[in-house]
PDB file of C-alpha atoms in Angstrom:
ATOM      1  CA  THR A 108      56.048 123.358  86.643  1.00  0.00           C
ATOM      2  CA  VAL A 109      59.062 123.727  88.328  1.00  0.00           C
ATOM      3  CA  ALA A 110      61.688 125.643  87.887  1.00  0.00           C
ATOM      4  CA  CYS A 111      65.658 126.590  88.023  1.00  0.00           C
ATOM      5  CA  PRO A 112      66.024 130.386  89.128  1.00  0.00           C
ATOM      6  CA  PRO A 113      69.517 131.363  88.527  1.00  0.00           C
ATOM      7  CA  LYS A 114      72.791 130.546  90.423  1.00  0.00           C
ATOM      8  CA  ASN A 115      73.144 134.003  92.226  1.00  0.00           C
ATOM      9  CA  ASP A 116      68.832 133.616  93.212  1.00  0.00           C
ATOM     10  CA  SER A 117      68.738 132.178  96.727  1.00  0.00           C
ATOM     11  CA  SER A 118      65.062 133.430  96.758  1.00  0.00           C
ATOM     12  CA  ASN A 119      62.434 130.577  98.164  1.00  0.00           C
ATOM     13  CA  THR A 120      64.768 127.540  97.308  1.00  0.00           C
ATOM     14  CA  LEU A 121      64.675 123.716  98.193  1.00  0.00           C
ATOM     15  CA  GLY A 122      68.007 123.327 100.252  1.00  0.00           C
ATOM     16  CA  SER A 123      68.797 119.959  99.477  1.00  0.00           C
ATOM     17  CA  GLY A 124      72.249 120.215  98.445  1.00  0.00           C
ATOM     18  CA  GLU A 125      72.200 120.546  94.460  1.00  0.00           C
ATOM     19  CA  GLU A 126      74.384 121.942  92.287  1.00  0.00           C
ATOM     20  CA  GLU A 127      71.100 123.882  91.003  1.00  0.00           C
ATOM     21  CA  GLU A 128      68.855 124.016  93.734  1.00  0.00           C
ATOM     22  CA  GLN A 129      65.231 124.527  92.555  1.00  0.00           C
ATOM     23  CA  ARG A 130      62.634 127.259  93.293  1.00  0.00           C
ATOM     24  CA  ILE A 131      59.005 126.438  94.563  1.00  0.00           C
ATOM     25  CA  PRO A 132      55.893 128.369  94.006  1.00  0.00           C
ATOM     26  CA  ASN A 133      54.281 129.640  96.377  1.00  0.00           C
ATOM     27  CA  ILE A 134      52.218 127.733  98.150  1.00  0.00           C
ATOM     28  CA  GLY A 135      49.441 131.332  98.154  1.00  0.00           C
ATOM     29  CA  ASP A 136      49.985 130.822  93.953  1.00  0.00           C
ATOM     30  CA  MET A 137      49.105 127.547  94.205  1.00  0.00           C
ATOM     31  CA  PRO A 138      45.176 126.762  93.251  1.00  0.00           C
ATOM     32  CA  ASP A 139      43.432 125.307  95.933  1.00  0.00           C
ATOM     33  CA  LYS A 140      42.861 121.459  93.711  1.00  0.00           C
ATOM     34  CA  MET A 141      46.496 121.512  95.305  1.00  0.00           C
ATOM     35  CA  PHE A 142      45.063 120.999  98.663  1.00  0.00           C
ATOM     36  CA  ASP A 143      42.094 118.428  98.069  1.00  0.00           C
ATOM     37  CA  TRP A 144      42.344 115.300 100.464  1.00  0.00           C
ATOM     38  CA  PRO A 145      43.877 112.514  97.715  1.00  0.00           C
ATOM     39  CA  THR A 146      40.127 111.387  96.316  1.00  0.00           C
ATOM     40  CA  ASP A 147      42.251 107.890  96.514  1.00  0.00           C
ATOM     41  CA  LEU A 148      42.748 106.745 100.144  1.00  0.00           C
ATOM     42  CA  ARG A 149      40.460 105.094 101.694  1.00  0.00           C
ATOM     43  CA  LEU A 150      40.876 106.911 104.843  1.00  0.00           C
ATOM     44  CA  ARG A 151      40.168 110.054 104.920  1.00  0.00           C
ATOM     45  CA  PRO A 152      40.761 112.520 108.603  1.00  0.00           C
ATOM     46  CA  ASN A 153      38.199 114.091 110.385  1.00  0.00           C
ATOM     47  CA  ILE A 154      40.171 116.253 112.134  1.00  0.00           C
ATOM     48  CA  LEU A 155      43.545 117.430 111.348  1.00  0.00           C
ATOM     49  CA  LEU A 156      45.907 118.135 114.178  1.00  0.00           C
ATOM     50  CA  VAL A 157      48.409 120.894 113.065  1.00  0.00           C
ATOM     51  CA  LEU A 158      51.819 120.830 115.229  1.00  0.00           C
ATOM     52  CA  GLN A 159      52.901 124.893 115.535  1.00  0.00           C
ATOM     53  CA  ILE A 160      56.538 125.422 117.452  1.00  0.00           C
ATOM     54  CA  ASP A 161      59.423 127.748 116.958  1.00  0.00           C
ATOM     55  CA  GLN A 162      62.195 127.507 114.937  1.00  0.00           C
ATOM     56  CA  SER A 163      64.530 128.740 118.033  1.00  0.00           C
ATOM     57  CA  THR A 164      62.525 125.606 120.197  1.00  0.00           C
ATOM     58  CA  ARG A 165      63.059 123.208 117.216  1.00  0.00           C
ATOM     59  CA  GLN A 166      66.494 123.689 117.049  1.00  0.00           C
ATOM     60  CA  LYS A 167      66.768 122.682 120.922  1.00  0.00           C
ATOM     61  CA  ARG A 168      65.317 120.052 120.741  1.00  0.00           C
ATOM     62  CA  VAL A 169      66.926 118.640 117.766  1.00  0.00           C
ATOM     63  CA  ASP A 170      70.287 119.322 119.648  1.00  0.00           C
ATOM     64  CA  ASN A 171      68.748 118.013 122.772  1.00  0.00           C
ATOM     65  CA  ARG A 172      68.230 114.876 121.047  1.00  0.00           C
ATOM     66  CA  ALA A 173      71.550 114.213 119.262  1.00  0.00           C
ATOM     67  CA  SER A 174      73.299 114.669 122.560  1.00  0.00           C
ATOM     68  CA  SER A 175      71.153 112.441 124.447  1.00  0.00           C
ATOM     69  CA  THR A 176      71.703 109.875 121.795  1.00  0.00           C
ATOM     70  CA  ALA A 177      75.709 110.297 121.846  1.00  0.00           C
ATOM     71  CA  THR A 178      76.013 109.966 125.728  1.00  0.00           C
ATOM     72  CA  THR A 179      73.882 106.576 125.303  1.00  0.00           C
ATOM     73  CA  GLY A 180      76.348 105.990 121.852  1.00  0.00           C
ATOM     74  CA  GLY A 181      73.034 105.581 119.182  1.00  0.00           C
ATOM     75  CA  GLY A 182      74.269 108.874 117.192  1.00  0.00           C
ATOM     76  CA  GLU A 183      77.172 111.327 116.250  1.00  0.00           C
ATOM     77  CA  GLY A 184      75.451 113.880 118.342  1.00  0.00           C
ATOM     78  CA  GLY A 185      77.185 116.896 118.834  1.00  0.00           C
ATOM     79  CA  GLY A 186      74.448 118.910 116.962  1.00  0.00           C
ATOM     80  CA  ALA A 187      74.177 116.434 114.287  1.00  0.00           C
ATOM     81  CA  PRO A 188      70.622 115.630 112.033  1.00  0.00           C
ATOM     82  CA  SER A 189      68.489 113.752 114.714  1.00  0.00           C
ATOM     83  CA  ARG A 190      67.625 109.591 113.198  1.00  0.00           C
ATOM     84  CA  PHE A 191      64.002 110.470 114.919  1.00  0.00           C
ATOM     85  CA  ASN A 192      63.489 112.582 111.911  1.00  0.00           C
ATOM     86  CA  PRO A 193      65.322 113.417 108.714  1.00  0.00           C
ATOM     87  CA  TRP A 194      64.169 116.947 108.024  1.00  0.00           C
ATOM     88  CA  ASP A 195      65.909 117.873 111.212  1.00  0.00           C
ATOM     89  CA  GLU A 196      69.000 119.538 108.801  1.00  0.00           C
ATOM     90  CA  ARG A 197      66.411 120.841 105.798  1.00  0.00           C
ATOM     91  CA  LEU A 198      64.486 122.698 108.804  1.00  0.00           C
ATOM     92  CA  ALA A 199      67.698 123.862 110.417  1.00  0.00           C
ATOM     93  CA  LYS A 200      69.025 125.649 106.561  1.00  0.00           C
ATOM     94  CA  ASP A 201      65.787 126.387 105.271  1.00  0.00           C
ATOM     95  CA  ILE A 202      63.491 128.244 108.555  1.00  0.00           C
ATOM     96  CA  ALA A 203      61.086 129.183 105.023  1.00  0.00           C
ATOM     97  CA  LEU A 204      60.691 125.696 104.543  1.00  0.00           C
ATOM     98  CA  GLY A 205      59.152 124.895 107.983  1.00  0.00           C
ATOM     99  CA  GLU A 206      56.836 128.233 106.765  1.00  0.00           C
ATOM    100  CA  ARG A 207      55.485 126.409 103.611  1.00  0.00           C
ATOM    101  CA  ILE A 208      54.960 123.599 104.982  1.00  0.00           C
ATOM    102  CA  LEU A 209      52.224 125.098 107.579  1.00  0.00           C
ATOM    103  CA  GLU A 210      51.050 127.292 105.723  1.00  0.00           C
ATOM    104  CA  ALA A 211      49.855 124.107 102.781  1.00  0.00           C
ATOM    105  CA  LEU A 212      48.809 121.913 105.919  1.00  0.00           C
ATOM    106  CA  HIS A 213      46.142 125.144 106.949  1.00  0.00           C
ATOM    107  CA  ARG A 214      44.830 124.990 102.678  1.00  0.00           C
ATOM    108  CA  VAL A 215      44.953 120.784 103.025  1.00  0.00           C
ATOM    109  CA  ARG A 216      41.312 120.958 102.048  1.00  0.00           C
ATOM    110  CA  GLY A 217      38.951 117.551 103.343  1.00  0.00           C
ATOM    111  CA  PRO A 218      39.531 116.642 106.934  1.00  0.00           C
ATOM    112  CA  ASP A 219      36.580 118.516 108.523  1.00  0.00           C
ATOM    113  CA  GLU A 220      38.309 120.110 110.738  1.00  0.00           C
ATOM    114  CA  THR A 221      41.636 121.810 111.855  1.00  0.00           C
ATOM    115  CA  TYR A 222      43.548 123.145 114.773  1.00  0.00           C
ATOM    116  CA  THR A 223      46.987 124.312 115.936  1.00  0.00           C
ATOM    117  CA  ILE A 224      48.097 123.031 118.742  1.00  0.00           C
ATOM    118  CA  ASN A 225      51.237 125.354 120.071  1.00  0.00           C
ATOM    119  CA  ALA A 226      54.013 122.769 119.953  1.00  0.00           C
ATOM    120  CA  ASN A 227      56.284 125.303 122.162  1.00  0.00           C
ATOM    121  CA  ASN A 228      54.969 124.094 124.726  1.00  0.00           C
ATOM    122  CA  SER A 229      56.252 121.000 127.001  1.00  0.00           C
ATOM    123  CA  ILE A 230      54.553 117.246 126.269  1.00  0.00           C
ATOM    124  CA  GLU A 231      52.302 116.358 128.204  1.00  0.00           C
ATOM    125  CA  ASP A 232      50.629 119.743 127.224  1.00  0.00           C
ATOM    126  CA  VAL A 233      50.740 119.082 124.066  1.00  0.00           C
ATOM    127  CA  ALA A 234      49.079 115.996 124.134  1.00  0.00           C
ATOM    128  CA  ARG A 235      46.862 117.192 126.752  1.00  0.00           C
ATOM    129  CA  GLN A 236      45.965 119.453 123.855  1.00  0.00           C
ATOM    130  CA  ALA A 237      45.623 117.150 121.881  1.00  0.00           C
ATOM    131  CA  LEU A 238      43.469 115.065 123.465  1.00  0.00           C
ATOM    132  CA  ASP A 239      41.154 117.678 124.707  1.00  0.00           C
ATOM    133  CA  ILE A 240      40.970 117.963 121.352  1.00  0.00           C
ATOM    134  CA  VAL A 241      40.053 114.242 119.417  1.00  0.00           C
ATOM    135  CA  LYS A 242      38.110 113.457 122.664  1.00  0.00           C
ATOM    136  CA  LEU A 243      34.590 113.771 122.260  1.00  0.00           C
ATOM    137  CA  PRO A 244      34.729 113.066 118.970  1.00  0.00           C
ATOM    138  CA  MET A 245      36.452 109.412 119.997  1.00  0.00           C
ATOM    139  CA  GLU A 246      33.930 108.853 122.327  1.00  0.00           C
ATOM    140  CA  ARG A 247      31.151 109.845 119.904  1.00  0.00           C
ATOM    141  CA  HIS A 248      32.787 107.722 117.279  1.00  0.00           C
ATOM    142  CA  LEU A 249      33.339 104.563 119.483  1.00  0.00           C
ATOM    143  CA  ASN A 250      30.493 104.795 121.536  1.00  0.00           C
ATOM    144  CA  PRO A 251      27.843 106.816 120.255  1.00  0.00           C
ATOM    145  CA  GLN A 252      25.267 104.840 122.743  1.00  0.00           C
ATOM    146  CA  ASP A 253      26.742 106.312 125.920  1.00  0.00           C
ATOM    147  CA  HIS A 254      27.492 110.138 124.512  1.00  0.00           C
ATOM    148  CA  PHE A 255      23.690 110.834 123.600  1.00  0.00           C
ATOM    149  CA  ALA A 256      22.542 108.597 126.481  1.00  0.00           C
ATOM    150  CA  PRO A 257      20.977 112.335 127.676  1.00  0.00           C
ATOM    151  CA  ASN A 258      19.936 113.106 124.891  1.00  0.00           C
ATOM    152  CA  PRO A 259      18.463 111.041 122.622  1.00  0.00           C
ATOM    153  CA  LEU A 260      17.189 112.850 119.755  1.00  0.00           C
ATOM    154  CA  GLY A 261      21.348 113.981 119.386  1.00  0.00           C
ATOM    155  CA  TRP A 262      21.327 110.101 118.757  1.00  0.00           C
ATOM    156  CA  TRP A 263      18.963 110.339 116.324  1.00  0.00           C
ATOM    157  CA  LYS A 264      20.668 113.077 114.299  1.00  0.00           C
ATOM    158  CA  TYR A 265      24.003 111.865 114.532  1.00  0.00           C
ATOM    159  CA  MET A 266      23.117 108.448 113.079  1.00  0.00           C
ATOM    160  CA  GLY A 267      20.818 110.082 110.305  1.00  0.00           C
ATOM    161  CA  GLN A 268      24.075 112.470 109.326  1.00  0.00           C
ATOM    162  CA  ASN A 269      26.749 109.159 108.948  1.00  0.00           C
ATOM    163  CA  LEU A 270      24.186 107.483 106.973  1.00  0.00           C
ATOM    164  CA  GLN A 271      23.927 110.488 104.881  1.00  0.00           C
ATOM    165  CA  LEU A 272      19.858 110.374 105.838  1.00  0.00           C
ATOM    166  CA  CYS A 273      19.986 114.535 107.253  1.00  0.00           C
ATOM    167  CA  ASP A 274      21.896 117.284 106.730  1.00  0.00           C
ATOM    168  CA  GLU A 275      23.688 118.771 110.019  1.00  0.00           C
ATOM    169  CA  SER A 276      21.081 121.910 110.321  1.00  0.00           C
TER     170      SER A 276
END
């Protein structure tokens, strides 16, 4: 249920620019089932990577993208909203929105593991961290025979789990 707050209450609102802003529920008060991965989707990720960035770093990157777009003639520039991310303007106006999004992402149930990556680092460092996290599961998935060559028992356990013949113990 979404309720409209009184006109003078500016806390916990959507920054949509509408005449009446809508109050959104506190993420912590929402039932866990709201965060279950949808069952109607055929794909379910094993790993969820959440990129977390400070507001100041995010705003610097938005401004840099906007100014570089202006110098190449591809956009408005000068701190304008990024054509790369339509959420840039909303997140700049409502810092708490980004925090609510992160809180919701950490409550998602369905992926086997959720990792938070510090996205304040350079693009190369963030990419390296992400690849380090997914490297072993990808090797196991894409070429399990090579991955388990030194441990044949691990291969049988892995295959048994994939075929749901045994539990993870």
